[in-house]
PDB file of C-alpha atoms and ligand atoms in Angstrom:
ATOM      1  CA  MET A1484     -24.821  -9.985   7.552  1.00 70.00           C
ATOM      2  CA  THR A1485     -25.163  -6.686   5.726  1.00 81.00           C
ATOM      3  CA  ASP A1486     -22.585  -4.590   3.948  1.00 87.00           C
ATOM      4  CA  ARG A1487     -22.547  -1.251   2.149  1.00 91.00           C
ATOM      5  CA  LEU A1488     -23.652  -1.439  -1.483  1.00 93.00           C
ATOM      6  CA  ASP A1489     -20.526   0.375  -2.723  1.00 91.00           C
ATOM      7  CA  LYS A1490     -18.326  -2.099  -0.842  1.00 88.00           C
ATOM      8  CA  ILE A1491     -20.176  -5.102  -2.274  1.00 87.00           C
ATOM      9  CA  LEU A1492     -19.926  -3.758  -5.831  1.00 87.00           C
ATOM     10  CA  GLY A1493     -16.261  -2.811  -5.328  1.00 84.00           C
ATOM     11  CA  HIS A1494     -15.475  -6.395  -4.260  1.00 77.00           C
ATOM     12  CA  LYS A1495     -17.307  -7.689  -7.319  1.00 79.00           C
ATOM     13  CA  GLY A1496     -14.927  -5.746  -9.563  1.00 76.00           C
ATOM     14  CA  PHE A1497     -17.153  -2.848 -10.624  1.00 85.00           C
ATOM     15  CA  GLY A1498     -14.278  -0.414 -10.130  1.00 81.00           C
ATOM     16  CA  THR A1499     -13.107   1.928  -7.419  1.00 84.00           C
ATOM     17  CA  ARG A1500     -15.402   3.195  -4.663  1.00 85.00           C
ATOM     18  CA  LYS A1501     -15.720   6.417  -6.721  1.00 89.00           C
ATOM     19  CA  ASP A1502     -16.723   4.550  -9.924  1.00 90.00           C
ATOM     20  CA  VAL A1503     -19.236   2.511  -8.004  1.00 91.00           C
ATOM     21  CA  ARG A1504     -20.787   5.539  -6.313  1.00 92.00           C
ATOM     22  CA  ARG A1505     -21.211   7.190  -9.685  1.00 93.00           C
ATOM     23  CA  MET A1506     -22.954   4.073 -11.037  1.00 93.00           C
ATOM     24  CA  VAL A1507     -25.321   3.959  -8.085  1.00 94.00           C
ATOM     25  CA  ARG A1508     -26.145   7.685  -8.256  1.00 93.00           C
ATOM     26  CA  ALA A1509     -26.806   7.340 -11.983  1.00 92.00           C
ATOM     27  CA  GLY A1510     -29.582   4.879 -11.139  1.00 92.00           C
ATOM     28  CA  ARG A1511     -27.854   1.921 -12.780  1.00 94.00           C
ATOM     29  CA  VAL A1512     -28.124  -0.241  -9.661  1.00 95.00           C
ATOM     30  CA  LEU A1513     -31.416  -1.699  -8.448  1.00 94.00           C
ATOM     31  CA  VAL A1514     -31.852  -3.364  -5.072  1.00 94.00           C
ATOM     32  CA  ASN A1515     -34.935  -5.564  -4.921  1.00 93.00           C
ATOM     33  CA  GLY A1516     -36.249  -3.882  -8.047  1.00 93.00           C
ATOM     34  CA  GLU A1517     -35.805  -0.277  -6.899  1.00 93.00           C
ATOM     35  CA  ALA A1518     -33.103   2.195  -7.880  1.00 93.00           C
ATOM     36  CA  ALA A1519     -30.681   2.282  -4.974  1.00 93.00           C
ATOM     37  CA  ASN A1520     -29.384   5.872  -5.320  1.00 89.00           C
ATOM     38  CA  ASP A1521     -27.527   5.641  -1.995  1.00 93.00           C
ATOM     39  CA  PRO A1522     -24.091   3.954  -2.257  1.00 93.00           C
ATOM     40  CA  GLY A1523     -24.110   3.517   1.531  1.00 93.00           C
ATOM     41  CA  LEU A1524     -27.306   1.445   1.473  1.00 94.00           C
ATOM     42  CA  HIS A1525     -26.827  -1.711   3.534  1.00 93.00           C
ATOM     43  CA  CYS A1526     -27.636  -4.911   1.677  1.00 91.00           C
ATOM     44  CA  ASP A1527     -27.690  -8.540   2.712  1.00 86.00           C
ATOM     45  CA  ILE A1528     -26.139 -10.639  -0.031  1.00 80.00           C
ATOM     46  CA  ASP A1529     -28.136 -13.677   1.146  1.00 75.00           C
ATOM     47  CA  ARG A1530     -31.475 -11.910   0.822  1.00 83.00           C
ATOM     48  CA  ASP A1531     -31.322  -8.863  -1.397  1.00 88.00           C
ATOM     49  CA  GLU A1532     -31.365  -9.002  -5.184  1.00 90.00           C
ATOM     50  CA  ILE A1533     -28.839  -6.585  -6.656  1.00 92.00           C
ATOM     51  CA  CYS A1534     -29.130  -5.763 -10.320  1.00 93.00           C
ATOM     52  CA  VAL A1535     -26.552  -3.734 -12.301  1.00 92.00           C
ATOM     53  CA  ASP A1536     -27.461  -2.461 -15.781  1.00 92.00           C
ATOM     54  CA  GLY A1537     -30.278  -4.996 -15.930  1.00 91.00           C
ATOM     55  CA  GLU A1538     -28.188  -7.976 -14.860  1.00 88.00           C
ATOM     56  CA  ILE A1539     -28.709  -9.731 -11.525  1.00 87.00           C
ATOM     57  CA  LEU A1540     -25.455 -10.210  -9.622  1.00 83.00           C
ATOM     58  CA  SER A1541     -24.568 -13.631  -8.390  1.00 73.00           C
ATOM     59  CA  LEU A1542     -23.096 -12.977  -4.978  1.00 73.00           C
ATOM     60  CA  GLU A1543     -21.313 -15.864  -3.420  1.00 75.00           C
ATOM     61  CA  LYS A1544     -20.581 -15.856   0.259  1.00 79.00           C
ATOM     62  CA  ASN A1545     -16.955 -16.194   1.198  1.00 87.00           C
ATOM     63  CA  ILE A1546     -15.858 -19.624   2.378  1.00 92.00           C
ATOM     64  CA  TYR A1547     -13.688 -20.089   5.484  1.00 95.00           C
ATOM     65  CA  LEU A1548     -12.439 -23.559   6.467  1.00 97.00           C
ATOM     66  CA  MET A1549      -9.974 -24.825   9.050  1.00 98.00           C
ATOM     67  CA  MET A1550      -8.124 -28.074   8.450  1.00 98.00           C
ATOM     68  CA  ASN A1551      -5.872 -30.087  10.686  1.00 98.00           C
ATOM     69  CA  LYS A1552      -3.215 -30.622   8.039  1.00 98.00           C
ATOM     70  CA  PRO A1553      -1.620 -34.058   8.066  1.00 98.00           C
ATOM     71  CA  GLN A1554       2.011 -34.769   7.180  1.00 98.00           C
ATOM     72  CA  ASN A1555       2.958 -35.887   3.662  1.00 97.00           C
ATOM     73  CA  VAL A1556       0.559 -33.577   1.834  1.00 97.00           C
ATOM     74  CA  VAL A1557       1.730 -30.343   0.295  1.00 98.00           C
ATOM     75  CA  CYS A1558       0.273 -26.850   0.481  1.00 97.00           C
ATOM     76  CA  ALA A1559       0.054 -26.344  -3.281  1.00 94.00           C
ATOM     77  CA  ASN A1560      -2.668 -26.403  -5.915  1.00 90.00           C
ATOM     78  CA  LYS A1561      -0.858 -29.048  -7.928  1.00 89.00           C
ATOM     79  CA  ASP A1562       2.081 -31.324  -7.257  1.00 91.00           C
ATOM     80  CA  GLY A1563       3.422 -34.070  -9.475  1.00 90.00           C
ATOM     81  CA  LEU A1564       4.630 -36.167  -6.561  1.00 93.00           C
ATOM     82  CA  HIS A1565       2.504 -35.669  -3.482  1.00 94.00           C
ATOM     83  CA  SER A1566      -1.172 -35.220  -2.669  1.00 95.00           C
ATOM     84  CA  THR A1567      -2.167 -31.651  -2.021  1.00 97.00           C
ATOM     85  CA  VAL A1568      -4.248 -30.248   0.818  1.00 97.00           C
ATOM     86  CA  PHE A1569      -6.870 -29.234  -1.767  1.00 97.00           C
ATOM     87  CA  SER A1570      -7.348 -32.870  -2.782  1.00 96.00           C
ATOM     88  CA  LEU A1571      -8.541 -33.565   0.789  1.00 97.00           C
ATOM     89  CA  LEU A1572     -11.577 -31.303   0.285  1.00 97.00           C
ATOM     90  CA  ASP A1573     -15.006 -32.686  -0.645  1.00 96.00           C
ATOM     91  CA  ASP A1574     -16.509 -32.334  -4.129  1.00 94.00           C
ATOM     92  CA  GLU A1575     -18.459 -29.216  -3.162  1.00 92.00           C
ATOM     93  CA  TYR A1576     -15.129 -27.352  -2.988  1.00 94.00           C
ATOM     94  CA  GLN A1577     -13.839 -28.764  -6.281  1.00 90.00           C
ATOM     95  CA  THR A1578     -16.110 -26.768  -8.608  1.00 88.00           C
ATOM     96  CA  GLY A1579     -17.192 -23.251  -9.568  1.00 84.00           C
ATOM     97  CA  PHE A1580     -16.679 -20.345  -7.186  1.00 82.00           C
ATOM     98  CA  ALA A1581     -14.807 -22.450  -4.608  1.00 87.00           C
ATOM     99  CA  LEU A1582     -12.472 -24.036  -7.145  1.00 88.00           C
ATOM    100  CA  GLU A1583     -11.631 -20.673  -8.661  1.00 87.00           C
ATOM    101  CA  ASN A1584     -11.205 -18.707  -5.446  1.00 91.00           C
ATOM    102  CA  LEU A1585     -10.288 -20.999  -2.581  1.00 95.00           C
ATOM    103  CA  HIS A1586      -6.711 -20.480  -1.402  1.00 96.00           C
ATOM    104  CA  LEU A1587      -4.637 -20.813   1.753  1.00 97.00           C
ATOM    105  CA  ILE A1588      -3.860 -18.178   4.358  1.00 97.00           C
ATOM    106  CA  GLY A1589      -0.202 -19.100   4.773  1.00 96.00           C
ATOM    107  CA  ARG A1590       1.360 -22.446   4.020  1.00 97.00           C
ATOM    108  CA  LEU A1591       2.862 -25.245   6.086  1.00 98.00           C
ATOM    109  CA  ASP A1592       5.758 -27.517   5.136  1.00 98.00           C
ATOM    110  CA  ILE A1593       5.062 -31.055   3.966  1.00 98.00           C
ATOM    111  CA  ASP A1594       6.079 -32.474   7.358  1.00 98.00           C
ATOM    112  CA  THR A1595       4.232 -29.850   9.442  1.00 98.00           C
ATOM    113  CA  GLU A1596       0.785 -30.614  10.844  1.00 98.00           C
ATOM    114  CA  GLY A1597      -1.952 -28.445  12.208  1.00 98.00           C
ATOM    115  CA  LEU A1598      -4.008 -25.353  11.602  1.00 98.00           C
ATOM    116  CA  LEU A1599      -4.455 -24.487   7.951  1.00 98.00           C
ATOM    117  CA  ILE A1600      -7.029 -21.932   6.817  1.00 98.00           C
ATOM    118  CA  PHE A1601      -8.697 -22.089   3.412  1.00 97.00           C
ATOM    119  CA  THR A1602     -10.702 -19.096   2.245  1.00 95.00           C
ATOM    120  CA  THR A1603     -12.092 -17.286  -0.768  1.00 92.00           C
ATOM    121  CA  ASP A1604     -11.635 -13.957   1.045  1.00 89.00           C
ATOM    122  CA  GLY A1605      -8.616 -12.466  -0.723  1.00 89.00           C
ATOM    123  CA  LYS A1606      -8.732  -9.263   1.279  1.00 86.00           C
ATOM    124  CA  LEU A1607      -8.432 -11.106   4.577  1.00 91.00           C
ATOM    125  CA  THR A1608      -5.577 -13.226   3.224  1.00 94.00           C
ATOM    126  CA  HIS A1609      -3.735 -10.196   1.975  1.00 91.00           C
ATOM    127  CA  ARG A1610      -4.103  -8.522   5.353  1.00 91.00           C
ATOM    128  CA  LEU A1611      -2.974 -11.517   7.404  1.00 94.00           C
ATOM    129  CA  ILE A1612       0.012 -12.517   5.313  1.00 94.00           C
ATOM    130  CA  SER A1613       1.304  -9.011   4.736  1.00 91.00           C
ATOM    131  CA  PRO A1614       4.683  -8.674   6.520  1.00 87.00           C
ATOM    132  CA  LYS A1615       3.293  -5.577   8.243  1.00 88.00           C
ATOM    133  CA  SER A1616       0.380  -7.472   9.779  1.00 90.00           C
ATOM    134  CA  ASN A1617       2.416  -9.028  12.619  1.00 92.00           C
ATOM    135  CA  CYS A1618      -0.158 -11.828  12.714  1.00 95.00           C
ATOM    136  CA  PRO A1619       0.780 -14.157  15.607  1.00 97.00           C
ATOM    137  CA  LYS A1620       1.046 -17.864  14.831  1.00 98.00           C
ATOM    138  CA  THR A1621       1.665 -20.384  17.575  1.00 98.00           C
ATOM    139  CA  TYR A1622       3.429 -23.685  16.964  1.00 98.00           C
ATOM    140  CA  PHE A1623       3.841 -26.748  19.129  1.00 98.00           C
ATOM    141  CA  VAL A1624       7.458 -27.821  18.689  1.00 98.00           C
ATOM    142  CA  ARG A1625       9.222 -31.045  19.674  1.00 98.00           C
ATOM    143  CA  LEU A1626      12.991 -30.596  19.762  1.00 98.00           C
ATOM    144  CA  GLU A1627      15.773 -33.058  19.203  1.00 98.00           C
ATOM    145  CA  LYS A1628      17.664 -31.939  22.311  1.00 98.00           C
ATOM    146  CA  ALA A1629      15.898 -31.510  25.645  1.00 98.00           C
ATOM    147  CA  LEU A1630      16.484 -28.184  27.393  1.00 98.00           C
ATOM    148  CA  ASP A1631      17.971 -27.769  30.845  1.00 98.00           C
ATOM    149  CA  GLU A1632      17.270 -24.665  32.928  1.00 98.00           C
ATOM    150  CA  ASN A1633      20.268 -22.761  31.511  1.00 98.00           C
ATOM    151  CA  LEU A1634      19.278 -23.455  27.935  1.00 97.00           C
ATOM    152  CA  LYS A1635      15.683 -22.474  28.668  1.00 98.00           C
ATOM    153  CA  LYS A1636      16.883 -19.115  29.967  1.00 98.00           C
ATOM    154  CA  GLU A1637      19.172 -18.642  26.979  1.00 98.00           C
ATOM    155  CA  TYR A1638      16.428 -19.533  24.469  1.00 98.00           C
ATOM    156  CA  GLU A1639      13.914 -17.286  26.178  1.00 98.00           C
ATOM    157  CA  LYS A1640      16.259 -14.307  26.048  1.00 98.00           C
ATOM    158  CA  LYS A1641      17.411 -14.816  22.476  1.00 98.00           C
ATOM    159  CA  LEU A1642      13.901 -15.478  21.197  1.00 98.00           C
ATOM    160  CA  GLU A1643      12.625 -12.367  22.910  1.00 98.00           C
ATOM    161  CA  GLN A1644      15.415 -10.247  21.426  1.00 98.00           C
ATOM    162  CA  GLY A1645      15.490 -11.707  17.895  1.00 98.00           C
ATOM    163  CA  PHE A1646      18.681 -13.015  16.305  1.00 98.00           C
ATOM    164  CA  TYR A1647      20.484 -13.760  13.031  1.00 98.00           C
ATOM    165  CA  ILE A1648      19.131 -16.609  10.866  1.00 98.00           C
ATOM    166  CA  PRO A1649      21.526 -17.774   8.138  1.00 97.00           C
ATOM    167  CA  PRO A1650      20.363 -18.270   4.534  1.00 97.00           C
ATOM    168  CA  GLU A1651      18.906 -21.620   3.467  1.00 96.00           C
ATOM    169  CA  GLY A1652      19.254 -22.568  -0.198  1.00 94.00           C
ATOM    170  CA  ASN A1653      17.970 -19.597  -2.189  1.00 95.00           C
ATOM    171  CA  GLU A1654      16.293 -18.126   0.871  1.00 96.00           C
ATOM    172  CA  ALA A1655      18.014 -15.036   2.230  1.00 96.00           C
ATOM    173  CA  GLU A1656      19.400 -14.567   5.716  1.00 97.00           C
ATOM    174  CA  PHE A1657      17.355 -12.443   8.093  1.00 97.00           C
ATOM    175  CA  THR A1658      17.127 -11.287  11.684  1.00 98.00           C
ATOM    176  CA  CYS A1659      14.047 -12.808  13.255  1.00 98.00           C
ATOM    177  CA  LEU A1660      11.696 -10.525  15.156  1.00 97.00           C
ATOM    178  CA  SER A1661      10.947 -10.982  18.812  1.00 98.00           C
ATOM    179  CA  SER A1662       9.019 -14.196  19.526  1.00 98.00           C
ATOM    180  CA  LYS A1663       7.611 -15.831  22.623  1.00 98.00           C
ATOM    181  CA  VAL A1664       8.473 -19.283  23.902  1.00 98.00           C
ATOM    182  CA  GLU A1665       6.421 -21.192  26.463  1.00 98.00           C
ATOM    183  CA  PHE A1666       7.945 -24.214  28.114  1.00 98.00           C
ATOM    184  CA  THR A1667       5.860 -27.292  28.904  1.00 98.00           C
ATOM    185  CA  GLN A1668       6.109 -30.188  31.382  1.00 98.00           C
ATOM    186  CA  LYS A1669       8.394 -31.954  28.928  1.00 98.00           C
ATOM    187  CA  ASP A1670      11.893 -30.533  28.457  1.00 98.00           C
ATOM    188  CA  ASP A1671      11.918 -31.226  24.725  1.00 98.00           C
ATOM    189  CA  GLU A1672       8.498 -29.678  23.953  1.00 98.00           C
ATOM    190  CA  VAL A1673       7.704 -25.961  23.664  1.00 98.00           C
ATOM    191  CA  PHE A1674       5.155 -23.593  22.184  1.00 98.00           C
ATOM    192  CA  LEU A1675       6.590 -20.814  20.047  1.00 98.00           C
ATOM    193  CA  THR A1676       4.639 -17.766  18.876  1.00 98.00           C
ATOM    194  CA  ILE A1677       6.080 -15.870  15.928  1.00 98.00           C
ATOM    195  CA  VAL A1678       4.721 -12.884  14.022  1.00 97.00           C
ATOM    196  CA  GLU A1679       6.489 -13.611  10.736  1.00 95.00           C
ATOM    197  CA  GLY A1680       6.116 -16.345   8.156  1.00 93.00           C
ATOM    198  CA  LYS A1681       9.453 -16.827   6.422  1.00 95.00           C
ATOM    199  CA  PHE A1682      10.416 -20.053   4.652  1.00 96.00           C
ATOM    200  CA  HIS A1683      11.083 -22.852   7.219  1.00 97.00           C
ATOM    201  CA  GLN A1684      11.059 -20.148   9.850  1.00 98.00           C
ATOM    202  CA  VAL A1685      10.584 -22.171  13.036  1.00 98.00           C
ATOM    203  CA  LYS A1686      13.005 -24.884  11.928  1.00 98.00           C
ATOM    204  CA  ARG A1687      15.612 -22.284  10.997  1.00 98.00           C
ATOM    205  CA  MET A1688      15.172 -20.457  14.295  1.00 98.00           C
ATOM    206  CA  PHE A1689      15.837 -23.564  16.358  1.00 98.00           C
ATOM    207  CA  ALA A1690      18.666 -24.632  14.043  1.00 98.00           C
ATOM    208  CA  ALA A1691      20.282 -21.231  14.660  1.00 98.00           C
ATOM    209  CA  LEU A1692      19.961 -21.917  18.398  1.00 98.00           C
ATOM    210  CA  GLY A1693      21.852 -25.197  17.924  1.00 98.00           C
ATOM    211  CA  ASN A1694      18.859 -27.536  18.140  1.00 98.00           C
ATOM    212  CA  ALA A1695      16.569 -29.274  15.617  1.00 98.00           C
ATOM    213  CA  VAL A1696      12.805 -29.468  15.230  1.00 98.00           C
ATOM    214  CA  ILE A1697      11.651 -33.069  14.974  1.00 98.00           C
ATOM    215  CA  TYR A1698       7.883 -32.416  15.031  1.00 98.00           C
ATOM    216  CA  LEU A1699       5.979 -29.231  14.235  1.00 98.00           C
ATOM    217  CA  LYS A1700       2.295 -28.423  14.501  1.00 98.00           C
ATOM    218  CA  ARG A1701       0.583 -25.034  14.117  1.00 98.00           C
ATOM    219  CA  VAL A1702      -2.000 -24.641  16.848  1.00 98.00           C
ATOM    220  CA  SER A1703      -3.292 -21.093  16.399  1.00 98.00           C
ATOM    221  CA  MET A1704      -3.354 -18.092  14.099  1.00 97.00           C
ATOM    222  CA  ASN A1705      -4.372 -14.579  15.124  1.00 96.00           C
ATOM    223  CA  GLY A1706      -6.044 -16.043  18.219  1.00 95.00           C
ATOM    224  CA  LEU A1707      -8.003 -18.658  16.279  1.00 97.00           C
ATOM    225  CA  LYS A1708      -7.231 -22.068  17.774  1.00 98.00           C
ATOM    226  CA  LEU A1709      -7.144 -25.368  15.926  1.00 98.00           C
ATOM    227  CA  ASP A1710     -10.225 -27.391  16.888  1.00 98.00           C
ATOM    228  CA  ASP A1711      -8.618 -30.349  18.635  1.00 96.00           C
ATOM    229  CA  SER A1712     -11.558 -32.604  17.754  1.00 98.00           C
ATOM    230  CA  LEU A1713     -10.370 -32.513  14.110  1.00 98.00           C
ATOM    231  CA  GLU A1714      -8.309 -35.582  13.240  1.00 98.00           C
ATOM    232  CA  CYS A1715      -5.375 -35.120  10.851  1.00 98.00           C
ATOM    233  CA  GLY A1716      -6.824 -34.449   7.383  1.00 98.00           C
ATOM    234  CA  GLN A1717     -10.272 -33.422   8.683  1.00 98.00           C
ATOM    235  CA  TYR A1718     -11.664 -29.935   8.245  1.00 98.00           C
ATOM    236  CA  ARG A1719     -14.755 -27.866   8.995  1.00 98.00           C
ATOM    237  CA  LYS A1720     -16.254 -24.453   8.297  1.00 96.00           C
ATOM    238  CA  LEU A1721     -15.346 -21.629  10.657  1.00 95.00           C
ATOM    239  CA  THR A1722     -18.179 -20.199  12.712  1.00 93.00           C
ATOM    240  CA  ALA A1723     -19.080 -16.511  12.313  1.00 87.00           C
ATOM    241  CA  GLU A1724     -17.358 -15.801  15.654  1.00 92.00           C
ATOM    242  CA  GLU A1725     -14.205 -17.558  14.481  1.00 95.00           C
ATOM    243  CA  VAL A1726     -14.169 -15.536  11.234  1.00 92.00           C
ATOM    244  CA  GLU A1727     -14.470 -12.395  13.309  1.00 90.00           C
ATOM    245  CA  LEU A1728     -11.632 -13.479  15.596  1.00 93.00           C
ATOM    246  CA  LEU A1729      -9.376 -14.303  12.658  1.00 94.00           C
ATOM    247  CA  SER A1730     -10.201 -10.970  11.006  1.00 90.00           C
ATOM    248  CA  ARG A1731      -9.549  -8.779  14.029  1.00 87.00           C
ATOM    249  CA  ASP A1732      -6.961  -6.058  13.789  1.00 81.00           C
ATOM    250  CA  LEU A1733      -4.005  -6.407  16.083  1.00 70.00           C
TER     251      LEU A1733
HETATM  252  N1  LIG B1394       7.977 -22.898  10.302  1.00 93.61           N
HETATM  253  C1  LIG B1394       8.524 -23.967   9.692  1.00 93.61           C
HETATM  254  O1  LIG B1394       9.723 -24.215   9.793  1.00 93.61           O
HETATM  255  N2  LIG B1394       7.703 -24.761   8.987  1.00 93.61           N
HETATM  256  C2  LIG B1394       6.370 -24.576   8.873  1.00 93.61           C
HETATM  257  O2  LIG B1394       5.679 -25.356   8.230  1.00 93.61           O
HETATM  258  C3  LIG B1394       5.833 -23.439   9.513  1.00 93.61           C
HETATM  259  C4  LIG B1394       6.652 -22.617  10.229  1.00 93.61           C
END
């Protein structure tokens, strides 16, 4: 995959687009041994050698992984008590570029399972977790109380409208945005799609409706579905198509 030279250098921390353009026009940047001159030149970081002020850049490709998170592991880099999701990754992700840059796109509670994305792509993370992004996340939810037809109608309406969620501990109250519920064959199991990511959000939403979540699993994010061949704790790289899907603008 190719990208503009000024974009590549900007991501590598050589300054703003303007700074980078100036550097390129001043002949300080060589691509495959020749002065680039054009900041818009398309380069392939897997093939082209980019040299700035006589030093060859090491350009690492971003990493994108999906894991089926198991219960009883925490979404943190370190935890004194529990294993972390990072400890489930192979050695190749425990050193160098990966160790320094790999992070999660959104976290899941210790008792939540399902789709967890690891990446080194900070820009994508920033975009997807920004409150303005409205990134849809779908959860499979098992409820304590089964729903009859009246309750289903009531839930559907309230979830579509949004409603008041009381504070929890230090977490502030809020009014949840419109969400979409899909009922299944079983009266105590639903899919819920939300576009926010507040602390304990799904659990707090159902608690506010007078029910309780007894099992929670994230099954998709921004249209990217959890690969159901992944056992709990297993992970794999995303394909190029999956990265594109996850990165799409809504
Ligand atoms: N909502 C929750 O309550 N918990 C999660 O882990 C994710 C969404």
